[in-house]
mmCIF file of C-alpha atoms in Angstrom:
data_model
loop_
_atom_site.group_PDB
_atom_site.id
_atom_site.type_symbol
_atom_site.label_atom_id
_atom_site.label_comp_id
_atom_site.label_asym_id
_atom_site.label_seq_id
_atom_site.Cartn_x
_atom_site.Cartn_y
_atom_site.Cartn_z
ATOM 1 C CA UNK L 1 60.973 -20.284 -78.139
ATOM 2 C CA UNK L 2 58.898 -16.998 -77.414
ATOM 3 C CA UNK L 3 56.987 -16.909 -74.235
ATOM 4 C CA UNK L 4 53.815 -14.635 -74.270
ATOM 5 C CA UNK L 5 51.978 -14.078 -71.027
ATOM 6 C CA UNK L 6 48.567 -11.951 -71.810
ATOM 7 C CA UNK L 7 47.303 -11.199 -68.234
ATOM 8 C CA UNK L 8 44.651 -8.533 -66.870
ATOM 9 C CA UNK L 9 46.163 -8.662 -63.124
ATOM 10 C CA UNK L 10 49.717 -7.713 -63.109
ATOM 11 C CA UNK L 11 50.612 -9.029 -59.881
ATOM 12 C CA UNK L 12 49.616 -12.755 -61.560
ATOM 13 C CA UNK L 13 51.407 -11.843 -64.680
ATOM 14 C CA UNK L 14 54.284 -10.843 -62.533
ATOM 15 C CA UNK L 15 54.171 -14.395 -60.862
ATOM 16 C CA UNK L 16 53.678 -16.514 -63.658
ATOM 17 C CA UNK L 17 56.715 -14.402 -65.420
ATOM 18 C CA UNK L 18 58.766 -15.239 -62.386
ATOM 19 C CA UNK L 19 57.901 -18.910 -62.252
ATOM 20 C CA UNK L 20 59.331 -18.675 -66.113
ATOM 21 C CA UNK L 21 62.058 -17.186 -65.015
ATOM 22 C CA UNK L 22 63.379 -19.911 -62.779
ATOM 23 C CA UNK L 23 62.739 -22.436 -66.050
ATOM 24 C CA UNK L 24 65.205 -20.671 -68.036
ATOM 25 C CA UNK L 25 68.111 -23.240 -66.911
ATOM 26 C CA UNK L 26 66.375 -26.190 -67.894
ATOM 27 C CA UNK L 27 64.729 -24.788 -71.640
ATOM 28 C CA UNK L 28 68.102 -23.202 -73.092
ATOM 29 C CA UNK L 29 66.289 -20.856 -75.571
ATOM 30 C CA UNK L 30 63.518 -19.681 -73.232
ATOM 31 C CA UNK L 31 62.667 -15.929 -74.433
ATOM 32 C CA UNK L 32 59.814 -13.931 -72.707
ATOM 33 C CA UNK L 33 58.237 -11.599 -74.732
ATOM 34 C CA UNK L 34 57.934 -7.781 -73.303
ATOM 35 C CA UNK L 35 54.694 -7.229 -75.504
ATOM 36 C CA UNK L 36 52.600 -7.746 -72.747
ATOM 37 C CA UNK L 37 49.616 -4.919 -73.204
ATOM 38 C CA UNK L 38 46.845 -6.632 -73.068
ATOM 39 C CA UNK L 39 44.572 -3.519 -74.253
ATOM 40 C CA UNK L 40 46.912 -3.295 -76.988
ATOM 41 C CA UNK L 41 47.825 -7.263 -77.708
ATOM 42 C CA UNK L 42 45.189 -7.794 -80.753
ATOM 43 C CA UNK L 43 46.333 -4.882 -82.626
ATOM 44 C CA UNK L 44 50.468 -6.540 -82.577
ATOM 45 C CA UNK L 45 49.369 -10.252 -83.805
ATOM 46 C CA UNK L 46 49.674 -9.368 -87.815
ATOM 47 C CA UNK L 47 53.283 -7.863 -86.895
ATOM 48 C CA UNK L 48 54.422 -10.738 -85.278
ATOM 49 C CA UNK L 49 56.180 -13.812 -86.378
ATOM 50 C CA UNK L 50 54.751 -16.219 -84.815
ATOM 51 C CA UNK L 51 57.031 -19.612 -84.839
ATOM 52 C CA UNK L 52 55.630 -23.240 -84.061
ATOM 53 C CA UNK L 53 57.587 -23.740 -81.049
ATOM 54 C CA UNK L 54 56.004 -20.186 -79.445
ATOM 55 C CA UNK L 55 53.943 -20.316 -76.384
ATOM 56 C CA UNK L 56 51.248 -18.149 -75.680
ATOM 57 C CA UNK L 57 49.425 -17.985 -72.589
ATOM 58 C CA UNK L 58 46.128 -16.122 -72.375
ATOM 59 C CA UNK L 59 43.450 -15.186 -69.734
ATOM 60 C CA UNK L 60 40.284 -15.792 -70.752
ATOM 61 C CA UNK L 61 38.455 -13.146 -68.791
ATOM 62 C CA UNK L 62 40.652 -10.169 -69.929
ATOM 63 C CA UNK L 63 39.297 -6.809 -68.833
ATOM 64 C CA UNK L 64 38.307 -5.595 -72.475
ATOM 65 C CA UNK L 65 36.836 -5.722 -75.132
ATOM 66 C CA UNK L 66 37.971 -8.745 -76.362
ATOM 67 C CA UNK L 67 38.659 -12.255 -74.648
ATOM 68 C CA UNK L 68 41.510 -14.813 -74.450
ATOM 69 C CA UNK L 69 39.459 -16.371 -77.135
ATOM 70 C CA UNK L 70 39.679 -14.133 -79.613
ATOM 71 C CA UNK L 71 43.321 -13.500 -79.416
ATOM 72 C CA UNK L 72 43.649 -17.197 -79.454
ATOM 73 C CA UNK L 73 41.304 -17.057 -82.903
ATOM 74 C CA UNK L 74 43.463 -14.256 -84.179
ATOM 75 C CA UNK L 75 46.828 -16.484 -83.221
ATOM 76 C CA UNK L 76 45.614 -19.317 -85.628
ATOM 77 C CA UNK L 77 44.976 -17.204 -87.888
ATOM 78 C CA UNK L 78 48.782 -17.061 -88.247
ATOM 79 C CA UNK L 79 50.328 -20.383 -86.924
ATOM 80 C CA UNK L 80 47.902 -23.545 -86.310
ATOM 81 C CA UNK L 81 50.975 -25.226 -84.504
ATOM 82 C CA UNK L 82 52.128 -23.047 -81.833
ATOM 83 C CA UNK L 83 50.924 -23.651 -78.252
ATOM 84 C CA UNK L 84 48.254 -22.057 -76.930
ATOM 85 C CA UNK L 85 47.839 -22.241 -73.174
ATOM 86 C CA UNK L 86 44.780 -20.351 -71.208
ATOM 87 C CA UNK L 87 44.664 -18.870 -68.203
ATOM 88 C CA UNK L 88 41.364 -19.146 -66.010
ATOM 89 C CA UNK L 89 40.066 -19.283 -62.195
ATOM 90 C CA UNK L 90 37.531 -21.394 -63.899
ATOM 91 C CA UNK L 91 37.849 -25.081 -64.553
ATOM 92 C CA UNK L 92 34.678 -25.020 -66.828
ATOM 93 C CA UNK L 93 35.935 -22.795 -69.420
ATOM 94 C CA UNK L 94 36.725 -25.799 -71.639
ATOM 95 C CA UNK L 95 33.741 -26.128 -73.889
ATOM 96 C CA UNK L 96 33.846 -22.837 -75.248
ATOM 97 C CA UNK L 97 37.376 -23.134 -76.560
ATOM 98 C CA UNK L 98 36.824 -26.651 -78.111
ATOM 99 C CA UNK L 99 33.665 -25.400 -80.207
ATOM 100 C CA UNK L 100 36.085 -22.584 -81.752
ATOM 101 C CA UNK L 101 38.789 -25.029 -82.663
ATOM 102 C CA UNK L 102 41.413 -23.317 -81.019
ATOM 103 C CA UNK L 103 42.775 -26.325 -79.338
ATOM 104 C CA UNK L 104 44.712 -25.472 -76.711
ATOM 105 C CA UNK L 105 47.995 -26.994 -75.415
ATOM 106 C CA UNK L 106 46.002 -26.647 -71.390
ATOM 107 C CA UNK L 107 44.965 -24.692 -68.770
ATOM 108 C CA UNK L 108 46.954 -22.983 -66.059
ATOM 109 C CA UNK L 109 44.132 -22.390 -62.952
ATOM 110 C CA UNK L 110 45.514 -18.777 -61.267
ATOM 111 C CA UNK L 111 45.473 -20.617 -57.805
ATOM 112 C CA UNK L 112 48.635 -19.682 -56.998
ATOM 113 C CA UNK L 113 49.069 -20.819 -53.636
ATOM 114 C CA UNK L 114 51.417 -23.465 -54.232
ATOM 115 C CA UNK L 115 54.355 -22.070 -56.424
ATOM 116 C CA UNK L 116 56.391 -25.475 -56.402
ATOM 117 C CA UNK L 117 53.274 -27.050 -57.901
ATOM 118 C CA UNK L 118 52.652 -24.039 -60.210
ATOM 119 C CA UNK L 119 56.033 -23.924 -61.116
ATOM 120 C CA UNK L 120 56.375 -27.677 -61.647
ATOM 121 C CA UNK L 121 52.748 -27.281 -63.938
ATOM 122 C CA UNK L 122 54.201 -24.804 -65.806
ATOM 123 C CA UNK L 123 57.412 -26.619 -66.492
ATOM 124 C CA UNK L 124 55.113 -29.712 -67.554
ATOM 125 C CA UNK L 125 53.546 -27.688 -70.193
ATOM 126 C CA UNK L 126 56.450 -26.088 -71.964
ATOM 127 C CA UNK L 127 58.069 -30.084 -72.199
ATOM 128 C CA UNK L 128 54.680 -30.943 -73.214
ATOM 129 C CA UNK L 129 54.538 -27.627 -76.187
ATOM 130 C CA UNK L 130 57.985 -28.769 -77.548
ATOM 131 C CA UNK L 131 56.961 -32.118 -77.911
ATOM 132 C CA UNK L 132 54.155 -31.247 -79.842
ATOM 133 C CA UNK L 133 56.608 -28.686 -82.261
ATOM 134 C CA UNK L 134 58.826 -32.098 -82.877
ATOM 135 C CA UNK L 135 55.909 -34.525 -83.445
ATOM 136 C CA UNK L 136 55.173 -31.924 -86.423
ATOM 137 C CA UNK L 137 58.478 -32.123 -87.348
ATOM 138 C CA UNK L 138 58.764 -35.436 -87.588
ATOM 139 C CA UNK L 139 56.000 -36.135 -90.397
ATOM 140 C CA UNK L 140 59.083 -35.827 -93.368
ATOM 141 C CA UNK L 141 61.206 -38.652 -92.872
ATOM 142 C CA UNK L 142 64.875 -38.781 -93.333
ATOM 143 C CA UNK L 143 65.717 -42.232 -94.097
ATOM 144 C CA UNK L 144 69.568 -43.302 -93.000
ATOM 145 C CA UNK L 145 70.909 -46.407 -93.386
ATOM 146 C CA UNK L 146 73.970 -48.142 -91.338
ATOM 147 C CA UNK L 147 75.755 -51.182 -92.207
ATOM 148 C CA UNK L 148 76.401 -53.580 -89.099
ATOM 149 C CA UNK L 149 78.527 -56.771 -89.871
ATOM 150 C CA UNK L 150 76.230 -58.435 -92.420
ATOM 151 C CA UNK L 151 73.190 -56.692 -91.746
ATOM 152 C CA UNK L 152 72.064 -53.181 -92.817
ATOM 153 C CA UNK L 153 69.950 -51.253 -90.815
ATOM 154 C CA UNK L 154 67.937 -48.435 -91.362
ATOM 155 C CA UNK L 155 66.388 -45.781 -89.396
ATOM 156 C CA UNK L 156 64.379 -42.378 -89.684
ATOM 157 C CA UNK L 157 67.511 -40.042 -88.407
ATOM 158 C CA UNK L 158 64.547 -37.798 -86.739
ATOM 159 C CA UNK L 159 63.833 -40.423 -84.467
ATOM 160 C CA UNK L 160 67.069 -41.196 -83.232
ATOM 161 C CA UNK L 161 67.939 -39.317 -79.918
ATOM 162 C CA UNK L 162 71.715 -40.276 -79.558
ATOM 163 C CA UNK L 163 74.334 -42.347 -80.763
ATOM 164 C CA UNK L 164 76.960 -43.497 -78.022
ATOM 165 C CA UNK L 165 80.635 -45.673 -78.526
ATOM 166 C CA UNK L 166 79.914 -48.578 -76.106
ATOM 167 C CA UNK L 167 82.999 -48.485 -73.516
ATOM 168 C CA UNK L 168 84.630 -51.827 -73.531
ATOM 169 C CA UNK L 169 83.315 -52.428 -76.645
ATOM 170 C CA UNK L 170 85.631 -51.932 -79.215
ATOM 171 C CA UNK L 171 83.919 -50.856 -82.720
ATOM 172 C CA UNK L 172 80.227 -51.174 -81.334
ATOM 173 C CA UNK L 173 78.040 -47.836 -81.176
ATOM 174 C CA UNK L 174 74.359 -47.526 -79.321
ATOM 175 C CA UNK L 175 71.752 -45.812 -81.446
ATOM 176 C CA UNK L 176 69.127 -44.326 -79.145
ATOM 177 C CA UNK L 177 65.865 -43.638 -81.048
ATOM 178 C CA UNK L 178 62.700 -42.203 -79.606
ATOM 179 C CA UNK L 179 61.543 -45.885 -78.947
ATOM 180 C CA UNK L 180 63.775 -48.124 -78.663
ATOM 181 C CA UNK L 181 67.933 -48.991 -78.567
ATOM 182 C CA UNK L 182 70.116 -50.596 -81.411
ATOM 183 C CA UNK L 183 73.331 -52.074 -81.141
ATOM 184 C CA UNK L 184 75.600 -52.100 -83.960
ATOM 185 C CA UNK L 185 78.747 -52.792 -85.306
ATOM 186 C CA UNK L 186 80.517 -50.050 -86.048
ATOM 187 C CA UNK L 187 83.080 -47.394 -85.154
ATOM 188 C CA UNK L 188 81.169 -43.849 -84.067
ATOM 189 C CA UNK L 189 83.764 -41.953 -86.748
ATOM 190 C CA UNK L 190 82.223 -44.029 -89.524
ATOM 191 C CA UNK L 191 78.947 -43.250 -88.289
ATOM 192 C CA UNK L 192 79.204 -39.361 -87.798
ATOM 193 C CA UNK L 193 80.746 -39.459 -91.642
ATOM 194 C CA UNK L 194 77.410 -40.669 -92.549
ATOM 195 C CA UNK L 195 75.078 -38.395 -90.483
ATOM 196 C CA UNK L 196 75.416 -35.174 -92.311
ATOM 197 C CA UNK L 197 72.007 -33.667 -91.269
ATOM 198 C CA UNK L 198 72.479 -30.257 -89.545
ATOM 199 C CA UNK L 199 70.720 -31.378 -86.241
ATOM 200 C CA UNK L 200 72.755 -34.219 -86.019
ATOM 201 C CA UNK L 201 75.997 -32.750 -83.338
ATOM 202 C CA UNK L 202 78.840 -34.993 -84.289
ATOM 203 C CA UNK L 203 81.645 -32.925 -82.466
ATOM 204 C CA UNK L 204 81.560 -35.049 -79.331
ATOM 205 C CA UNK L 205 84.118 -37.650 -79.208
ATOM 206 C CA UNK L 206 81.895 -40.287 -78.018
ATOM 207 C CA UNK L 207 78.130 -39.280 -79.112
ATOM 208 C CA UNK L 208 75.844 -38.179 -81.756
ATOM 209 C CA UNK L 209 72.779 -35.789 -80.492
ATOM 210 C CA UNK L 210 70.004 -35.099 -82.393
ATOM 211 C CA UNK L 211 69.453 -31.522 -81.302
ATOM 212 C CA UNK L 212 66.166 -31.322 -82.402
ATOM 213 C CA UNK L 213 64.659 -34.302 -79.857
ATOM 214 C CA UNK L 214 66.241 -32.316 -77.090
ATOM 215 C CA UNK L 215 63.199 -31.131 -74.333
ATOM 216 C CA UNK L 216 65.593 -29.979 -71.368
ATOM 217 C CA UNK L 217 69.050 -29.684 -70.203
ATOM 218 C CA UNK L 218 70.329 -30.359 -66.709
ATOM 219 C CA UNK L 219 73.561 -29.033 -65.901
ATOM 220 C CA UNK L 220 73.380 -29.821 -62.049
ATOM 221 C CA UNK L 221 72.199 -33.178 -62.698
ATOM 222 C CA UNK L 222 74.735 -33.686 -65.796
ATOM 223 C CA UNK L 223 71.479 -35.055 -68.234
ATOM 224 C CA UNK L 224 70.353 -34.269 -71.049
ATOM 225 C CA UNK L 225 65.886 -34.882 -71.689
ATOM 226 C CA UNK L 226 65.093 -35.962 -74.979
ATOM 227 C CA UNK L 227 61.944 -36.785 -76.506
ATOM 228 C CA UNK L 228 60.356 -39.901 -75.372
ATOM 229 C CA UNK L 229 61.847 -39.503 -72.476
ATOM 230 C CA UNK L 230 64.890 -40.685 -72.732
ATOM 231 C CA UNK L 231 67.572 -39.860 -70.662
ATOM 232 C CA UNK L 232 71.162 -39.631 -71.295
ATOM 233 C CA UNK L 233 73.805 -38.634 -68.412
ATOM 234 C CA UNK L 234 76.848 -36.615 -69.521
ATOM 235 C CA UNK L 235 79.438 -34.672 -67.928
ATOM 236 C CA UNK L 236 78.898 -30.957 -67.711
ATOM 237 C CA UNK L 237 81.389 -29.397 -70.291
ATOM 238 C CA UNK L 238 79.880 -31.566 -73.006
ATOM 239 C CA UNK L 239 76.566 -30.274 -72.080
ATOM 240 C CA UNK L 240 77.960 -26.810 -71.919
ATOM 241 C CA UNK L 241 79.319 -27.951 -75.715
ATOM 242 C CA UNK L 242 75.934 -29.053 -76.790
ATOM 243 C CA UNK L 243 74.568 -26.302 -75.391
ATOM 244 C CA UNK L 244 76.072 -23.702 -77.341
ATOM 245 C CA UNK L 245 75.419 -25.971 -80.279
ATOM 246 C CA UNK L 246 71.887 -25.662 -79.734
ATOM 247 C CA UNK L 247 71.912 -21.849 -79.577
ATOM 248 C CA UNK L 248 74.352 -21.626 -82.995
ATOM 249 C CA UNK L 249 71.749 -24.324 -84.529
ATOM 250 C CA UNK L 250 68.324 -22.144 -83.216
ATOM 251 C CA UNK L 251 69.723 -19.147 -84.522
ATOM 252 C CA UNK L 252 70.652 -20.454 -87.991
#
C-alpha cells in the first residue's frame, strides 16, 4: 500500500506524515511515498504504477497551477479503484469533486488541533480504503466446497476470514466468513488439503487465514482485524508468523 501526501504547507504535510507514521504497526505494508513535490506531482502520474490498494491524499487548494482536482482527474485516468482522499480547511468543497466523478474515499479537514482525533480519522480511512480494494476483489468468486457428516457445504473461499480447530472438540473446525460462522465436521488437516488458494495461510497448526480479508494487525493486543469486522485473538508469534506471510504474499 503506497501512501501519497500532496500538500502546499509543509509543516501540515509533515504532521499528517507523522500521524502515518505511528499507523505503520497496525497496517503491516504501510509505504509512504517520498514523491511529494507538489509543483512537480502532475508531471510523475504517467510514470507511476498506481495499484488499487494506493492512497492518495490531496489538498485541494494547492499553491499552483493546478488543483487537488486535477491531480485527482489525472489519478483516474490510471486506476478508478485506488483511494482518493482530499485535503481541505473547507467543509464545502464536496460538490465540486462529485460533478467530476472523482469520487473520493473522504475528506481530512487540516484542523489539526486534536492529533488523537486526527490520528484516529486517519486510521479510519486507511481501514475504510482497504475495504474498498477487497470489496473489488471479491466480485470473482471462488467456490469451495466442504463435506460435514452428511451434509456438504459450500462457500465463496474470499469470504471466509478464518478457519479455527474447536478446542474440546475433537474433529470439528469453525469457518469464519465475512458474515457469519459455520460449524463443521471435520479435522483442520483435511480442510487445509483442500484450500489450495495462495491467500489461504494453512501453516498454523490450528487456523486457516485468508490473508487477503486482513485490515489490521495488533501485536500488543494479540488480534488480528479482518474484514467485516471480525475479530480473532491470537498469540503474538503466530501473528509475527502471519505477518511475515503477508509481506512474502504482497510481494509475490
Amino acid at each position: 500500500m503506497n501512501i501519497y501526501v500532496i500538500e502546499d504547507d509543509n509543516q501540515q504535510r509533515k504532521q499528517i506524515i507523522h500521524y502515518l507514521n505511528e499507523c505503520k504497526h497496525i497496517f503491516f505494508d504501510l509505504k509512504i511515498s517520498t514523491l511529494s513535490n507538489h509543483l512537480t506531482f502532475m508531471e510523475e502520474i504517467p510514470k507511476l504504477t498506481i495499484n488499487d490498494n494506493d492512497v492518495f491524499f490531496l489538498d485541494i487548494d494547492l499553491m499552483t497551477t493546478y488543483t487537488g482536482i486535477d491531480l485527482a482527474l489525472e489519478i483516474r485516468k490510471y486506476n478508478a479503484k485506488c483511494s482518493i482522499i482530499f485535503l481541505t480547511s473547507l467543509e464545502d468543497q464536496a460538490i465540486s469533486v462529485l460533478n467530476n466523478n472523482i469520487f473520493p474515499l473522504g475528506y481530512l479537514i487540516k484542523n489539526f488541533k486534536n492529533p488523537s482525533e486526527t490520528k484516529q480519522i486517519i486510521i479510519e480511512m486507511i481501514k475504510k480504503s482497504q475495504l474498498t480494494s477487497k470489496n473489488f476483489w471479491r466480485f470473482k468468486q471462488d467456490k469451495v466446497e466442504f463435506s460435514s457428516g452428511s451434509e456438504t457445504l459450500f462457500f465463496n473461499a474470499r469470504d471466509i476470514c478464518y478457519i479455527q480447530s474447536l478446542k474440546g472438540f475433537n474433529g470439528r473446525v469453525l469457518v469464519k466468513t465475512l458474515t457469519e460462522e459455520t460449524i463443521i465436521e471435520a479435522k483442520i488437516g483435511k480442510i487445509k488439503k483442500q484450500l489450495q488458494q495462495e491467500y489461504m495461510m494453512t501453516s498454523l497448526q490450528s487456523y486457516i487465514i485468508n490473508l487477503e480479508n486482513i485490515i489490521s494487525i495488533d501485536r500488543k493486543n494479540e488480534q488480528i482485524l479482518f474484514d467485516g469486522q471480525q475479530l480473532l485473538s491470537i498469540g503474538a508469534k503466530s501473528i509475527d508468523k502471519v505477518k511475515k506471510a503477508l509481506r512474502v504474499y504482497s510481494d509475490d
